[in-house]
Coordinates of C-alpha atoms in Angstrom, one line a residue:
Chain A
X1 CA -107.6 32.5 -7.6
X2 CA -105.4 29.2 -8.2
X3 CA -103.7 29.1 -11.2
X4 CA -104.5 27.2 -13.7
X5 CA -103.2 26.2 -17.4
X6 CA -105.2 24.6 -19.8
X7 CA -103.3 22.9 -22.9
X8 CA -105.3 22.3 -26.1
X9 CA -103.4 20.2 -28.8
X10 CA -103.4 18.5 -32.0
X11 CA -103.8 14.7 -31.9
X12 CA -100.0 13.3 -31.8
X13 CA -97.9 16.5 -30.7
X14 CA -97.4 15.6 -27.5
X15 CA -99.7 18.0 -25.9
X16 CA -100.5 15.7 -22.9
X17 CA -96.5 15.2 -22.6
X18 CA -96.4 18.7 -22.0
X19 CA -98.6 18.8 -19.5
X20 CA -97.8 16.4 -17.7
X21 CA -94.1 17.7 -17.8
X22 CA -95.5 20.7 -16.7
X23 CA -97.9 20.0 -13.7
X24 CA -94.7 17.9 -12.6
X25 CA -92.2 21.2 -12.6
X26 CA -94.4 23.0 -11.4
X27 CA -96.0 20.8 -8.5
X28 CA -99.4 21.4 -9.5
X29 CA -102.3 18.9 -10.4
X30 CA -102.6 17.4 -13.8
X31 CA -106.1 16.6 -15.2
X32 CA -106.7 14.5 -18.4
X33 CA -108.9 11.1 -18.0
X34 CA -109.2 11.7 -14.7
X35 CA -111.8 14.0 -15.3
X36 CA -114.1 11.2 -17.3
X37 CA -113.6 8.5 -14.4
X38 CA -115.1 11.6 -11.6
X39 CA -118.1 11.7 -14.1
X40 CA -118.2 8.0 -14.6
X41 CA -118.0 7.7 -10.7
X42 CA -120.3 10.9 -10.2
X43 CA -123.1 9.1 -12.8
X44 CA -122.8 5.4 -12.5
X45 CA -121.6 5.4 -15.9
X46 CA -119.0 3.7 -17.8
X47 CA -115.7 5.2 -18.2
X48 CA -115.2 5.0 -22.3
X49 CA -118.9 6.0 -22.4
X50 CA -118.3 9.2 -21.0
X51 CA -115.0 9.5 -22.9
X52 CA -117.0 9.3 -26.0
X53 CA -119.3 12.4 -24.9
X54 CA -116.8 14.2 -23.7
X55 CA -114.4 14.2 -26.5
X56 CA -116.2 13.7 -29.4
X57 CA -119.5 16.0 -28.6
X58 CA -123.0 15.3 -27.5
X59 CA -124.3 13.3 -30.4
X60 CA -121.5 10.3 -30.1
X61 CA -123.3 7.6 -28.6
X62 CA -126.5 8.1 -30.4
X63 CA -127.3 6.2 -33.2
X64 CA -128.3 7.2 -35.9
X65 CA -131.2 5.2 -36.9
X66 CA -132.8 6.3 -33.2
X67 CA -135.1 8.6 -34.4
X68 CA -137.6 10.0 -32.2
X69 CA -138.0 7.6 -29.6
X70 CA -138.8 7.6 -26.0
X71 CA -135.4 5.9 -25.9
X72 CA -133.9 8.6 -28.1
X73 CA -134.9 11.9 -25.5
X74 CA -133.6 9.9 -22.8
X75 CA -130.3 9.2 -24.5
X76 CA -130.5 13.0 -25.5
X77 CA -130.8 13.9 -21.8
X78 CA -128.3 11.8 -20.7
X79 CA -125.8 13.5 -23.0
X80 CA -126.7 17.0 -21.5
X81 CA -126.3 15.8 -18.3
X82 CA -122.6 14.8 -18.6
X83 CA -121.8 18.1 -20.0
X84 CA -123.4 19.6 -17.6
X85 CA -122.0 17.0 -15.3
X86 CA -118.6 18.0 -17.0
X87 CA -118.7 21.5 -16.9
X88 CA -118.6 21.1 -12.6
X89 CA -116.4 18.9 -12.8
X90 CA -114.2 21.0 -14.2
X91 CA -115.4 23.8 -12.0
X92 CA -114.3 21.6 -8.4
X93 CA -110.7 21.0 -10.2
X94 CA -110.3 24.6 -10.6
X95 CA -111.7 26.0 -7.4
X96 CA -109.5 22.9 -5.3
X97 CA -106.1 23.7 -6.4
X98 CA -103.2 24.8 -9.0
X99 CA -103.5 22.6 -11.6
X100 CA -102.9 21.5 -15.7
X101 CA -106.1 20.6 -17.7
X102 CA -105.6 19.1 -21.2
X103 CA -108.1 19.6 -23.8
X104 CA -111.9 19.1 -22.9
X105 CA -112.4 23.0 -24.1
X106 CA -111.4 23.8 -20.5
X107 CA -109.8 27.3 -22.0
X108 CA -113.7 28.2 -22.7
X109 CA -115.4 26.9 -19.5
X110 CA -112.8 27.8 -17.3
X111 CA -112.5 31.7 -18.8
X112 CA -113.7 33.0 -16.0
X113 CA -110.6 31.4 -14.0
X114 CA -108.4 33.3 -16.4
X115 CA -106.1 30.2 -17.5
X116 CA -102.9 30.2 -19.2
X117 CA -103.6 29.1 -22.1
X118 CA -101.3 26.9 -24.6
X119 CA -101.9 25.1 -27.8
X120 CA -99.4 22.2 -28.6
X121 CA -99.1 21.8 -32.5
X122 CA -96.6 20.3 -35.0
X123 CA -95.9 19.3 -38.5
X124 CA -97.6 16.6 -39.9
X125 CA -94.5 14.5 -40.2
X126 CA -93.8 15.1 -37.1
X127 CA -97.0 13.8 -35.6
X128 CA -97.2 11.0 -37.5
X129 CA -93.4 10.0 -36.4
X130 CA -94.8 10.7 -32.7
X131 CA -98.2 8.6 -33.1
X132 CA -95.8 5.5 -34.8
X133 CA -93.8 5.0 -31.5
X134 CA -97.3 4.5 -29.6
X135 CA -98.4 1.1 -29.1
X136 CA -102.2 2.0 -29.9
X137 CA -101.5 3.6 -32.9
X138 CA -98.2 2.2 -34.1
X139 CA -99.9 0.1 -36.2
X140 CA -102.0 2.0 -38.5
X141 CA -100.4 3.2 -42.1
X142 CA -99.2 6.5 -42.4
X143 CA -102.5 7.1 -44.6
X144 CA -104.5 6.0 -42.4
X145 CA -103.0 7.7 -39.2
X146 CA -102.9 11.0 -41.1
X147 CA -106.7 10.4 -41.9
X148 CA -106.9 9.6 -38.0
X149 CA -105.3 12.8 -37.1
X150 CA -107.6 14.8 -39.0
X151 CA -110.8 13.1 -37.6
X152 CA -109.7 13.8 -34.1
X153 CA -108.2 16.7 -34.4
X154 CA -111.9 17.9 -36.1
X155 CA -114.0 16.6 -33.4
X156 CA -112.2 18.4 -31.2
X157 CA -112.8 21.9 -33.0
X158 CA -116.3 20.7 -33.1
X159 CA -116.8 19.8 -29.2
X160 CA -114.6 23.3 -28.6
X161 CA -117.6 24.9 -31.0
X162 CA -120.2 24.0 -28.3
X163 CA -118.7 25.8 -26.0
X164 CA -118.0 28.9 -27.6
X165 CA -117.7 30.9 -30.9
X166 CA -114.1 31.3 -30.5
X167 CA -112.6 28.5 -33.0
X168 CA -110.0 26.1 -31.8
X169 CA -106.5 26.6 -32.8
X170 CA -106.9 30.2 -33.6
X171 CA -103.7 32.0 -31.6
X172 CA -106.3 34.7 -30.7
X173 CA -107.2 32.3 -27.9
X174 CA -104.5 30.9 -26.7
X175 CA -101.6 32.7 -24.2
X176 CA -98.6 30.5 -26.1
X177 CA -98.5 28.7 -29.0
X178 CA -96.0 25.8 -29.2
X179 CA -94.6 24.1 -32.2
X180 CA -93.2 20.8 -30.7
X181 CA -92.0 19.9 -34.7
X182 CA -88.4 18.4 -33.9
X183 CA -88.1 19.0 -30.1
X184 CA -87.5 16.7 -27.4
X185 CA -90.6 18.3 -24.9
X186 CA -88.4 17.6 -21.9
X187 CA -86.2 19.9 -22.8
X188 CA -88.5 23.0 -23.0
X189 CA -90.2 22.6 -19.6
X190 CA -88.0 24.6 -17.9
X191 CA -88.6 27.9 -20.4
X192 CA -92.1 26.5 -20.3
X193 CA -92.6 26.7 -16.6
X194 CA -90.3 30.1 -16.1
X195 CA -93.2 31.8 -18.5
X196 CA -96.2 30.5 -17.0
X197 CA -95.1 31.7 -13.9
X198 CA -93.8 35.1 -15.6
X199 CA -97.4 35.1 -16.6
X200 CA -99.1 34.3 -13.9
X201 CA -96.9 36.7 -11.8
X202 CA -98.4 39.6 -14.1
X203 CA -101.3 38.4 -13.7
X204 CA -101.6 39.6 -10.2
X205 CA -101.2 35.7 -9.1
Chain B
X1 CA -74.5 27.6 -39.3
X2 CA -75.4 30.9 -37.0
X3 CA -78.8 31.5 -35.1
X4 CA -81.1 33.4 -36.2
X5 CA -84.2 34.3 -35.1
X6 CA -86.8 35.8 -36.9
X7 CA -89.2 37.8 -35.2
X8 CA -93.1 38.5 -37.5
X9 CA -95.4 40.6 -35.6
X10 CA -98.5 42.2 -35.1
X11 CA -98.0 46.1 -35.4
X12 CA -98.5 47.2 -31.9
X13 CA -98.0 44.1 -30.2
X14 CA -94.4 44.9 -29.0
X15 CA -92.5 42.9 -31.5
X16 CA -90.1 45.2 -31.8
X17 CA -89.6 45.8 -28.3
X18 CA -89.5 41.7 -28.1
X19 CA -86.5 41.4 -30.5
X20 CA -84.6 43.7 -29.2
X21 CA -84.5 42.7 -25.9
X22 CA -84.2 39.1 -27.0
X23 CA -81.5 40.3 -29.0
X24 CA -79.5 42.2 -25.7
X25 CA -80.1 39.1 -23.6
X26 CA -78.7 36.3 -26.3
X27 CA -75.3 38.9 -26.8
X28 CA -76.0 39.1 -30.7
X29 CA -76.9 41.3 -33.4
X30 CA -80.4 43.4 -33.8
X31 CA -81.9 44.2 -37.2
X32 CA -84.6 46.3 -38.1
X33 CA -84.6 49.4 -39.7
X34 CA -80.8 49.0 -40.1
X35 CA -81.9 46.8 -43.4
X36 CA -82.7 49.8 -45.1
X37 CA -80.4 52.0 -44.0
X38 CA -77.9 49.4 -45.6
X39 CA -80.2 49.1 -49.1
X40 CA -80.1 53.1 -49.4
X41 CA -76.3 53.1 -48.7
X42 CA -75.7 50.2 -51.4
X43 CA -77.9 51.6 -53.8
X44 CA -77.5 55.2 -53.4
X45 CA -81.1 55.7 -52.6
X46 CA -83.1 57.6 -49.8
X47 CA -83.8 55.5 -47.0
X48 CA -87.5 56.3 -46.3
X49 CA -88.0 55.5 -50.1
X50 CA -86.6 52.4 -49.3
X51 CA -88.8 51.7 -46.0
X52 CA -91.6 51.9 -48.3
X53 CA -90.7 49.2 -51.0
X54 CA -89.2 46.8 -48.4
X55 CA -92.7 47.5 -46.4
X56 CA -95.1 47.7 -48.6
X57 CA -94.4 45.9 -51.8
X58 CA -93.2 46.4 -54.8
X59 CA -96.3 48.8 -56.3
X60 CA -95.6 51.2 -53.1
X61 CA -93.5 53.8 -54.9
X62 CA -94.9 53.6 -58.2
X63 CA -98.0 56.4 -58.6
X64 CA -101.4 55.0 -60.0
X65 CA -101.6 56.9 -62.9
X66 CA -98.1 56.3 -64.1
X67 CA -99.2 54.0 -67.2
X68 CA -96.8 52.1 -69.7
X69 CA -94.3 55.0 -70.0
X70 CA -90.6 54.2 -70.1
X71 CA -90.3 56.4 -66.8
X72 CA -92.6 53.9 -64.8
X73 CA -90.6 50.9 -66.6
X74 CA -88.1 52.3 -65.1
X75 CA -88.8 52.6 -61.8
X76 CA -90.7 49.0 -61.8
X77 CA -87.0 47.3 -62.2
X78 CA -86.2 49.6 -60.0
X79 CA -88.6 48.5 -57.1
X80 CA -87.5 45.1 -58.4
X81 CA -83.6 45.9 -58.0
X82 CA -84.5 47.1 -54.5
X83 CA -85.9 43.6 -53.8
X84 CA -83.6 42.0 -54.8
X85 CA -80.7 44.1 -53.1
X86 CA -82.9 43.5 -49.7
X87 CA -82.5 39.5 -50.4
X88 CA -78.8 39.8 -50.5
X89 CA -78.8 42.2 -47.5
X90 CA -80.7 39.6 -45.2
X91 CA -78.5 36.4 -47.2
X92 CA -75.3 38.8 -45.9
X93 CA -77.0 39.4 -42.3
X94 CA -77.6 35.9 -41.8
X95 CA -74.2 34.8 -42.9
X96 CA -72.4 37.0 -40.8
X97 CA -73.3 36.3 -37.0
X98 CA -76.0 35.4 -34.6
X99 CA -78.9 37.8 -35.2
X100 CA -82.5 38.7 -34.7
X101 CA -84.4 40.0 -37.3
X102 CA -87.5 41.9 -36.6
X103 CA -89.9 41.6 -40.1
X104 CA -89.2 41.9 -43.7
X105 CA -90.4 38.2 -44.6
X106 CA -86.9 36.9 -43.5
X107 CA -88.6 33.9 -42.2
X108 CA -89.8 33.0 -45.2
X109 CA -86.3 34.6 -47.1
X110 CA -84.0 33.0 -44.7
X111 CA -85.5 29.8 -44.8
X112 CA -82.5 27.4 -45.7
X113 CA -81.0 29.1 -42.8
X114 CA -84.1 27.4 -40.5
X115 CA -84.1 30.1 -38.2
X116 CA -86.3 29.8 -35.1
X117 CA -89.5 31.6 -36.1
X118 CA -91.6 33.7 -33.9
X119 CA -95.0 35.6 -34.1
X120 CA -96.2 37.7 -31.9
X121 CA -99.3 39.4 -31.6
X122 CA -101.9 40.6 -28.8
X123 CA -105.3 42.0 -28.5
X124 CA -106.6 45.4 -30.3
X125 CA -107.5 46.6 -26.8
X126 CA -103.5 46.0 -25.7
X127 CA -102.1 47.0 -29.2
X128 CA -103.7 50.3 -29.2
X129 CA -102.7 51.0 -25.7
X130 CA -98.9 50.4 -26.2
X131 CA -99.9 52.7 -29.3
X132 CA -101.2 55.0 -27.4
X133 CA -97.8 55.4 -25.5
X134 CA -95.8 56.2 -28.8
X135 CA -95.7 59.5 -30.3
X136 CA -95.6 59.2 -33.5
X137 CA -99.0 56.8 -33.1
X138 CA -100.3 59.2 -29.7
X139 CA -101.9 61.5 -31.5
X140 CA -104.7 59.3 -33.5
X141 CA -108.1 58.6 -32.1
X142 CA -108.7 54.9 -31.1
X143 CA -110.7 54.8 -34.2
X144 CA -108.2 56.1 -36.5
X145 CA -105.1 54.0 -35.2
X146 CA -107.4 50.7 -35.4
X147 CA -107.5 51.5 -39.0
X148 CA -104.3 51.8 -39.0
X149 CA -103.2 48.7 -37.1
X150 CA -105.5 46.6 -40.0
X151 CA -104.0 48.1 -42.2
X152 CA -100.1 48.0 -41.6
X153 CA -100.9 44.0 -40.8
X154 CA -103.0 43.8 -44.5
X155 CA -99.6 45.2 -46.1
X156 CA -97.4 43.2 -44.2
X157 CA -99.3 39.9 -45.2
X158 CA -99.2 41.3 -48.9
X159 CA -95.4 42.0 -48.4
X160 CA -95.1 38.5 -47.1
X161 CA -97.1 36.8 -49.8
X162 CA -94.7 38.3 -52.7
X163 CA -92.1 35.8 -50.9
X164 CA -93.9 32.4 -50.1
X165 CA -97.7 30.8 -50.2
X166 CA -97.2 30.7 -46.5
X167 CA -99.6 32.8 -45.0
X168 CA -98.4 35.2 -42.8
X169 CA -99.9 34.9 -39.1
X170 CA -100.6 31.6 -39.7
X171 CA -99.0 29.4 -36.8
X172 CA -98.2 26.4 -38.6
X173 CA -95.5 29.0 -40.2
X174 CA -93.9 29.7 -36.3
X175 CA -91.6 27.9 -33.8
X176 CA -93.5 30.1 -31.2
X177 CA -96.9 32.4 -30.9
X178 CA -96.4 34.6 -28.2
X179 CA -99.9 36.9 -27.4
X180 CA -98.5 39.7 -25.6
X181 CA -101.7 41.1 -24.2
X182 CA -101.6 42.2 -20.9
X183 CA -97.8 41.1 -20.3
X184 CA -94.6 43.5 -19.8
X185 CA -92.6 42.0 -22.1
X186 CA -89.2 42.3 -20.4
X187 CA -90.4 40.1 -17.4
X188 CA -90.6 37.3 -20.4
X189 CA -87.7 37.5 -21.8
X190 CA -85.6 35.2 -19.4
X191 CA -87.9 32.5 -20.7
X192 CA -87.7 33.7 -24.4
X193 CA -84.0 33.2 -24.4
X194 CA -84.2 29.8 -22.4
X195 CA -86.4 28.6 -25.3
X196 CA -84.2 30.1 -27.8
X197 CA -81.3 27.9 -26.4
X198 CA -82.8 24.8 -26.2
X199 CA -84.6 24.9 -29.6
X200 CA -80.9 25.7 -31.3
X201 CA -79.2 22.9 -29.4
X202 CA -82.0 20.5 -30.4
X203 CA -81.8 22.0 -33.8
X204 CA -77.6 20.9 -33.8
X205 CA -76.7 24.8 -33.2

C-alpha cells in the first residue's frame, strides 16, 4: 500500500505550504488543483467549474431560483457525477504512487488507504498576516478577510460533512495536529517528514 | 527565558510516557508527581492529600455534608492555600531550568512563560490497551476502566477550567496534537524533539 498523507487546513495557515514542503522532502507526489484539472480533462468541463463543486459542495453552481426544471435535474446530475468523478480520481492518485493530497476530504475517501493524517491550523492573527502577503487576497480589509476565512473555512466542514459524520477539525481524526501560529513552515519539515515516516514505519509501510 | 514544554493529555494515551522521554532526549528536567511531593514538603501536608486537590479541584477534599461549619471554612482556605502554593511551585519550576511538565494546567499557569504546548491523546480502543498493561489500571474490566478514562479527562477539564476559559482539549489551546493510537511512542520522539528545537529557536529561545 503507497503511502499517503492527506493535509486538511484552515484557510490562510499555510496548509498547502506544508504540503508541498513535504511531498518535496519526501520525494512523493503532491496533489492540490491538479486533481480539478484531471476531472475538468476527464469531463469536458471547465476547470473553476469543477473547483467550485469540489470545494464548496454539490449545490455551488446551482442557482437558486432553478427550481424544478428539466434544466435543474440535469445540473443536479452533473454535480454527482464530479463527486463521483472525484472520488476516482482520488482513488488512481492513491493506487499510482506515494503521494501528499491537500484538502478535498481525501482523509474520509481515502480511509481505506490508511493516510497520515494532518490538520494545519493557526491563530487568527496569524492567518490574516499570512493571507495579507498574498496577492489575491492582499487586498481585502482585515474585516473582511476574517469574514472570508470563516466562509471558507465553513464550506469546507460542510463538503467534509458529505463525506462522513466525522466533523472536520476535530483531532479525533486527524494523526497530527499543527499549529503553524508564528513558525516559519520551512523550518519544521524536517521533524515533519522524520514523523511521517516514524509513522508510516509502524504502520507496517 | 528557559523552555518549557507543557505536556496536557488524554489519561491513557501515553502522555506521561511522552514527556518523559521527551524530557531524557532534550537533557532537561521532568515534572510530574514531583509537584506534589514539593506542595506536601512546603506545606507540611500528606502528599496523596495533595494529589487530590492539585487533580481534582478544589471541592476534592472537602466531604459533601460538611456545611457552613468553621471546620470546613477551614479547610476551604486550605484547599485554596494548596492552590495557590502549587502556582508558585510551577512559577519556581519554570524559573529554574529547561523543563517538561506533564499536567496540572501549567499551560494555561505558565502562560507568560509561552511554553510550547502539547496534547496528546489516542483512541479508547488504544488507551485502554496501554491501560490494560498497567497494574494499577489491569485489573478493571474494559467497561469499568472506560468509565474511568471519562472520567479522570471530565476532572481534568474541570481542574483546567478553575485556571482559564480555554477549554481543555481544545487544539486552538496547543502548539502540537499528537494521537498516539497505534504508535510506540519512543520511535517518535527523535521527531518530537526536532520540533521542539525548531519551535524554541523560532520562538527567540
Amino acid at each position: 500500500m503507497n503511502r499517503i498523507i492527506t493535509i486538511s487546513r484552515e484557510f490562510g495557515s499555510g496548509g498547502r505550504e506544508v504540503g508541498k514542503r513535504l511531498a518535496d522532502a519526501l520525494h512523493c507526489a503532491y496533489y492540490d488543483s491538479e486533481i480539478e484539472a484531471s476531472i475538468a480533462q476527464n469531463m469536458d468541463l471547465d476547470e473553476s467549474y469543477i473547483a467550485r463543486s469540489v470545494e464548496n459542495g454539490i449545490l455551488a453552481n446551482i442557482p437558486l431560483h432553478f427550481g424544478r426544471t428539466i434544466a435543474s435535474t440535469r445540473l443536479y446530475k452533473q454535480q454527482v457525477d464530479i463527486l463521483v468523478e472525484k472520488r476516482k480520481v482520488l482513488c488512481q492518485i492513491a493506487a499510482a504512487s506515494d503521494c501528499v493530497i491537500v484538502g478535498r476530504a481525501a482523509d474520509v475517501i481515502l480511509a481505506e488507504q490508511n493516510p497520515l493524517k494532518l490538520f494545519v491550523y493557526a491563530s487568527m492573527e496569524h492567518k490574516l498576516a499570512r493571507c495579507q502577503r498574498y496577492e489575491e487576497t492582499s487586498a481585502a480589509s482585515p474585516k473582511a478577510l476574517e469574514k472570508e476565512i470563516r466562509q471558507v473555512d465553513a464550506r469546507r466542514a460542510r463538503y467534509h460533512g458529505m463525506f462522513s459524520p466525522i466533523k472536520w477539525g476535530d483531532r479525533a481524526n486527524y494523526h497530527l495536529c499543527i499549529n503553524t501560529t508564528g513558525l516559519e513552515i520551512k523550518q519544521l519539515i524536517p521533524h515533519l517528514a522524520g514523523y511521517a515516516q516514524a509513522w508510516f514505519a509502524m504502520n507496517g509501510r
